[in-house]
Structures are given as structure tokens and as C-alpha cells.
Amino acid sequence: MTIDDLAEILSVKRSTIIWHVSHSPKSRLPRVTRLPGTRGPRWRRADVQAWIDQHVEH
């Protein structure tokens, strides 16, 4: 998924995702995946869902 997809799922601004990716490699975001032939970082849906499940407060 793209920056825009992740921002929508997490309900944050696109610029917030970009800031975390560029300024904080070990940020509070799911692990970034970089695919050959694509521009920008990507995230696997399974990684994002696992990250959400891990960080949800019950």
C-alpha cells in the first residue's frame, strides 16, 4: 500500500507519514517495504494489520 493508503487507514495526514519515514527510520509506523520499479515506500497489508493489532489499546 502507498503513503496515501496508510494515511487513510491510520487517519493521519500524508505529511505525517512522510515525516516519520524520512526522519525516523525506526518510527512508530509499520515496517517499510521498498519494491523495485516503484516510487516511494510501500507497506504490506498484513504488516499494517499486525502493527495495528499490536498497538490497539483494549
mmCIF file of C-alpha atoms in Angstrom:
data_model
loop_
_atom_site.group_PDB
_atom_site.id
_atom_site.type_symbol
_atom_site.label_atom_id
_atom_site.label_comp_id
_atom_site.label_asym_id
_atom_site.label_seq_id
_atom_site.Cartn_x
_atom_site.Cartn_y
_atom_site.Cartn_z
ATOM 1 C CA MET A 1 0.000 0.000 0.000
ATOM 2 C CA THR A 2 1.079 3.567 -0.599
ATOM 3 C CA ILE A 3 1.613 6.536 1.694
ATOM 4 C CA ASP A 4 -1.908 7.715 0.907
ATOM 5 C CA ASP A 5 -3.387 4.288 1.709
ATOM 6 C CA LEU A 6 -1.568 4.128 5.042
ATOM 7 C CA ALA A 7 -2.519 7.689 5.950
ATOM 8 C CA GLU A 8 -6.175 6.909 5.311
ATOM 9 C CA ILE A 9 -6.108 3.713 7.374
ATOM 10 C CA LEU A 10 -4.353 5.428 10.293
ATOM 11 C CA SER A 11 -6.430 8.619 9.994
ATOM 12 C CA VAL A 12 -3.394 10.874 9.796
ATOM 13 C CA LYS A 13 -2.171 13.380 7.232
ATOM 14 C CA ARG A 14 0.004 12.236 4.366
ATOM 15 C CA SER A 15 2.697 14.647 5.570
ATOM 16 C CA THR A 16 2.815 12.861 8.938
ATOM 17 C CA ILE A 17 3.629 9.555 7.238
ATOM 18 C CA ILE A 18 6.258 11.228 5.052
ATOM 19 C CA TRP A 19 7.877 12.887 8.081
ATOM 20 C CA HIS A 20 8.118 9.616 10.002
ATOM 21 C CA VAL A 21 9.560 7.753 7.019
ATOM 22 C CA SER A 22 12.213 10.379 6.307
ATOM 23 C CA HIS A 23 13.140 11.476 9.846
ATOM 24 C CA SER A 24 12.683 8.402 11.945
ATOM 25 C CA PRO A 25 13.628 5.084 10.296
ATOM 26 C CA LYS A 26 12.672 3.182 13.437
ATOM 27 C CA SER A 27 9.487 5.149 13.770
ATOM 28 C CA ARG A 28 6.115 4.313 15.151
ATOM 29 C CA LEU A 29 4.966 3.096 11.749
ATOM 30 C CA PRO A 30 4.761 -0.423 10.376
ATOM 31 C CA ARG A 31 7.882 -1.681 8.619
ATOM 32 C CA VAL A 32 8.507 -0.076 5.217
ATOM 33 C CA THR A 33 8.937 -2.218 2.119
ATOM 34 C CA ARG A 34 10.672 -0.861 -0.947
ATOM 35 C CA LEU A 35 9.781 -2.528 -4.225
ATOM 36 C CA PRO A 36 11.929 -2.312 -7.357
ATOM 37 C CA GLY A 37 10.316 -0.222 -10.062
ATOM 38 C CA THR A 38 8.074 1.749 -7.701
ATOM 39 C CA ARG A 39 8.420 5.239 -6.334
ATOM 40 C CA GLY A 40 8.292 5.800 -2.611
ATOM 41 C CA PRO A 41 7.882 3.446 0.294
ATOM 42 C CA ARG A 42 5.238 0.744 0.399
ATOM 43 C CA TRP A 43 3.640 -1.283 3.178
ATOM 44 C CA ARG A 44 2.310 -4.817 3.115
ATOM 45 C CA ARG A 45 -1.318 -5.004 4.255
ATOM 46 C CA ALA A 46 -0.506 -7.942 6.543
ATOM 47 C CA ASP A 47 2.286 -5.932 8.231
ATOM 48 C CA VAL A 48 -0.009 -2.941 8.712
ATOM 49 C CA GLN A 49 -2.794 -5.085 10.178
ATOM 50 C CA ALA A 50 -0.371 -6.848 12.529
ATOM 51 C CA TRP A 51 1.027 -3.460 13.609
ATOM 52 C CA ILE A 52 -2.480 -2.127 14.273
ATOM 53 C CA ASP A 53 -3.401 -5.247 16.255
ATOM 54 C CA GLN A 54 -0.241 -4.884 18.329
ATOM 55 C CA HIS A 55 -0.836 -1.203 19.097
ATOM 56 C CA VAL A 56 -4.566 -1.209 19.817
ATOM 57 C CA GLU A 57 -5.422 -0.313 23.386
ATOM 58 C CA HIS A 58 -8.161 -2.502 24.791
#
